[in-house]
Short mmCIF file of C-alpha atoms in Angstrom, two decimals:
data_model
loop_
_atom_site.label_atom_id
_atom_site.label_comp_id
_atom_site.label_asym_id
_atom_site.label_seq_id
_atom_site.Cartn_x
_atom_site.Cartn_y
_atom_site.Cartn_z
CA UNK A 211 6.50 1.00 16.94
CA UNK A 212 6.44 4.30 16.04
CA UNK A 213 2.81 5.57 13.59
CA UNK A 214 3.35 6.28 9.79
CA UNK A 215 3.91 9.85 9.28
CA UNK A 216 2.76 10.11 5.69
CA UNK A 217 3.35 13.27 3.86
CA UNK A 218 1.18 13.73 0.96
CA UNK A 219 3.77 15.60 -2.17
CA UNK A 220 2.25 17.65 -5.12
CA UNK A 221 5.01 17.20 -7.73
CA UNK A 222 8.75 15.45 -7.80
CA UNK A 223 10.16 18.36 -5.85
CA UNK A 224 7.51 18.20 -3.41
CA UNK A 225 8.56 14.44 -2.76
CA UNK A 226 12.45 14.90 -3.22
CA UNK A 227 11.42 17.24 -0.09
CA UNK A 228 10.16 14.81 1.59
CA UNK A 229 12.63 12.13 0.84
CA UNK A 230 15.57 14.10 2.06
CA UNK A 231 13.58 15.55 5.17
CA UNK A 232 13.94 11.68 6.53
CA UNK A 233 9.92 10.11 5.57
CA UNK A 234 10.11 6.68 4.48
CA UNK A 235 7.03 6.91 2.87
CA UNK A 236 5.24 9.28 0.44
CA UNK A 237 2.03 9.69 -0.51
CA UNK A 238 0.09 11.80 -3.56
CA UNK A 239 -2.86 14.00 -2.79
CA UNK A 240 -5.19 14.57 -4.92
CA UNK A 241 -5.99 17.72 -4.22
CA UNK A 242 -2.59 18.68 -5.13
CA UNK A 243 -2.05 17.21 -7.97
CA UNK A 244 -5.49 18.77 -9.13
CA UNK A 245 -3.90 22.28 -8.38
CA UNK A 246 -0.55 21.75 -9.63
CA UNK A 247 -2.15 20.87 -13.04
CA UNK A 248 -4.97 23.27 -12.61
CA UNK A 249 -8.13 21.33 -12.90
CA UNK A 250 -10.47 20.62 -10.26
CA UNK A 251 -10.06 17.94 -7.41
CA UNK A 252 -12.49 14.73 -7.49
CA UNK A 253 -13.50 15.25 -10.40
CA UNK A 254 -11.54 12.26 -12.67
CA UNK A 255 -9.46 15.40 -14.01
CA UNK A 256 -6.03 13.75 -12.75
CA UNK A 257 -6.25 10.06 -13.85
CA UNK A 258 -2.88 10.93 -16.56
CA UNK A 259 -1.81 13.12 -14.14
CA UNK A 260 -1.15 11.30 -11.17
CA UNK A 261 -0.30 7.92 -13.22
CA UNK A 262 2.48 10.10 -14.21
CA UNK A 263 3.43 11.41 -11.16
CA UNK A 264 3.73 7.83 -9.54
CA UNK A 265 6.18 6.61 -12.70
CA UNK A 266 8.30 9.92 -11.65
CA UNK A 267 8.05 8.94 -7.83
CA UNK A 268 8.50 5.00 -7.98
CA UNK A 269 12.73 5.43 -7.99
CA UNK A 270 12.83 7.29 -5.40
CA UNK A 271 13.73 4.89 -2.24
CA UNK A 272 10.55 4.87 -0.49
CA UNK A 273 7.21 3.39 -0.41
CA UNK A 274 4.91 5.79 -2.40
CA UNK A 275 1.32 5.86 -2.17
CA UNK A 276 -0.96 7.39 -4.75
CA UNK A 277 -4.31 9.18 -3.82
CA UNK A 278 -6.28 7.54 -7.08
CA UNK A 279 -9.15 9.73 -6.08
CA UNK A 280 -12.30 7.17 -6.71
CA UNK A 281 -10.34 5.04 -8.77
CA UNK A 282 -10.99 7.05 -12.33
CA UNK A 283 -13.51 4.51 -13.43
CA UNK A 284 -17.00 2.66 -12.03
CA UNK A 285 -15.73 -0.56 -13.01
CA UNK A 286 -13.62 -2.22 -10.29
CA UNK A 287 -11.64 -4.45 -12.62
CA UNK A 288 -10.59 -0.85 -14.58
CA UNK A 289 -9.46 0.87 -11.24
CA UNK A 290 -7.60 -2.79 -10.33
CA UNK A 291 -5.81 -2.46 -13.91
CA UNK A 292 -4.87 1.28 -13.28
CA UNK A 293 -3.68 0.45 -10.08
CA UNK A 294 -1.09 -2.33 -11.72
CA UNK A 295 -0.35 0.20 -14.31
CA UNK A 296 1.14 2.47 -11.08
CA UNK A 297 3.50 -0.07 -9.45
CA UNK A 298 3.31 1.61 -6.27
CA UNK A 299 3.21 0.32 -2.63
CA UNK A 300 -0.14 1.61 -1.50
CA UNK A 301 -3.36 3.50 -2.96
CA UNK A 302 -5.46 5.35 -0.98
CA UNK A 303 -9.45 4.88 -2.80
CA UNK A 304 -12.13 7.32 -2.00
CA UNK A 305 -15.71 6.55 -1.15
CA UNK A 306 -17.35 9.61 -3.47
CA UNK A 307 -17.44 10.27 -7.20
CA UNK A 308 -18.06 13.46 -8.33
CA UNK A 309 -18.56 14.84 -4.68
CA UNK A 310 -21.65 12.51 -3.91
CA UNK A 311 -20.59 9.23 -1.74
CA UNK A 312 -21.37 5.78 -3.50
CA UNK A 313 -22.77 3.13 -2.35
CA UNK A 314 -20.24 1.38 0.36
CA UNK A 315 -20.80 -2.15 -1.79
CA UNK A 316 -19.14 -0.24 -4.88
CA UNK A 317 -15.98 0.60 -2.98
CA UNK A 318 -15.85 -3.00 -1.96
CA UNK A 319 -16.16 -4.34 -5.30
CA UNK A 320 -13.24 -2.01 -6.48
CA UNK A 321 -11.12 -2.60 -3.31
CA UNK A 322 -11.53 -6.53 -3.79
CA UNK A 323 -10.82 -6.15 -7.84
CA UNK A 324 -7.71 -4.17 -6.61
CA UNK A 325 -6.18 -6.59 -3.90
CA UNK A 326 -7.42 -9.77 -6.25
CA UNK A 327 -4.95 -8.04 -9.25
CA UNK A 328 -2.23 -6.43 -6.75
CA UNK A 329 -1.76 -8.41 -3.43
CA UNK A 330 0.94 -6.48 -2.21
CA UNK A 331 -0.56 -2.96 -2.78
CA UNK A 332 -1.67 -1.45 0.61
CA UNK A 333 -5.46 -0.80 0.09
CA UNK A 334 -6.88 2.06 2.64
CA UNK A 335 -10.24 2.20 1.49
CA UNK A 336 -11.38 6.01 2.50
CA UNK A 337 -14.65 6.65 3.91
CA UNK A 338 -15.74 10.25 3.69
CA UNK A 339 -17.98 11.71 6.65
CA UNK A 340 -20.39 13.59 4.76
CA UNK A 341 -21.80 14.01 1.11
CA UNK A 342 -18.87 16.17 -0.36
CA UNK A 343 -21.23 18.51 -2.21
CA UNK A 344 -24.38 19.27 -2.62
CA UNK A 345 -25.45 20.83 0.84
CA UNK A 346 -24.01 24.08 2.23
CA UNK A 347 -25.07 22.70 5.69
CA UNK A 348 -23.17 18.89 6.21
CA UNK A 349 -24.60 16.44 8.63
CA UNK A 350 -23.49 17.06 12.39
CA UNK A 351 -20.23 15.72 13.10
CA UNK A 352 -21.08 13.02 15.71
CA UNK A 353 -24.10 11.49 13.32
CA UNK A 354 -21.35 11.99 10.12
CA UNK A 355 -18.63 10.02 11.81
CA UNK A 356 -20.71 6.85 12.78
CA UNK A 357 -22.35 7.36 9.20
CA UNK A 358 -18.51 6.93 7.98
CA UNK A 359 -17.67 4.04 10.48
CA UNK A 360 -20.85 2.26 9.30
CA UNK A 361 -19.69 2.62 5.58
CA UNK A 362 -16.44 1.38 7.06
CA UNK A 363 -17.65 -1.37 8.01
CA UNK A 364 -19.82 -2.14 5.38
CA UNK A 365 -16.87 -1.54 2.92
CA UNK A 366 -14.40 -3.73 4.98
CA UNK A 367 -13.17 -7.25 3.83
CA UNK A 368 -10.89 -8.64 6.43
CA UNK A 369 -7.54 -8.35 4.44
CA UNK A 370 -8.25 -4.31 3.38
CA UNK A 371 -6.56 -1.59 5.69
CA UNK A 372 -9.37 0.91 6.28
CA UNK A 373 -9.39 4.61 7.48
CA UNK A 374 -11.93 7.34 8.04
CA UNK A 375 -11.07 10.36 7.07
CA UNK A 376 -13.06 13.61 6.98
CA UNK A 377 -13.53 16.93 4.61
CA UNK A 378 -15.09 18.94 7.78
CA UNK A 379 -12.34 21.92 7.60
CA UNK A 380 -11.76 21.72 11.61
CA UNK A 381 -11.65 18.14 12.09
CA UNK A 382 -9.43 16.65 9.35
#
């Protein structure tokens, strides 16, 4: 079998790219969206935003996933309601609000809330390797990563699909 090459679109044209380039997947960033509607990233700025970009996405004929950055909300049965409200194949959650990492036992709370409302939505439940903010001068990058796989695995229920992922410019 051959990996998921997911590319992450900004906008419809960004995805239409993407579509016609072959992918049979596409996901939102963040990030992007952020930019494209000039606000800054992780912040809660794009909850509208990217709910709109999904409804503009969902006919195309692929599986879209939507970056729903921390979920917009602290209450998991809020970011599980949002998440219906996309009706989109996957969601990728984040592990920080406001650029300071949460508590691993939050992210599981919202990822259960989130699979108990919307089975069939691909959870990857995104573990950061360092505080986001806060510190010009980030952990090292060996002590980071098993910091991340140890909020993995504190995060992980058995039926959640789980990825680390990094912000270290270098080593994303």
């Amino acid at each position: 079998a051959l990996p998921l090459l997911l590319p992450n679109a900004w906008d419809v044209s960004s995805a239409i790219a993407f579509f016609e380039a072959g992918f049979p997947a596409v996901g939102t960033t963040s990030f992007g969206v952020a930019a494209a509607s000039g606000v800054p990233d992780a912040r809660g700025n794009t909850r509208d935003a990217t709910r709109a970009l999904a409804h503009a996405l969902t006919p195309l004929p692929v599986f879209i996933s939507v970056d729903v950055e921390d979920g917009y909300s602290d209450d998991p049965e809020e970011v599980a309601e949002y998440v219906a409200s996309l009706g989109v194949a996957g969601v990728n959650i984040e592990d920080s609000t406001a650029g300071r990492l949460v508590e691993p036992a939050a992210l599981a709370a919202k990822v259960a809330a989130v699979k108990a409302r919307n089975p069939d939505v691909y959870v990857n439940a995104r573990a950061d390797t360092s505080d986001t903010e806060g510190t010009n001068h980030p952990r090292p990058h060996t002590s980071s990563l098993f910091a991340a796989a140890t909020r993995v695995r504190a995060t992980s229920p058995t039926y959640v699909q789980l990825c680390a992922a990094s912000r270290f410019a270098g080593y994303a």
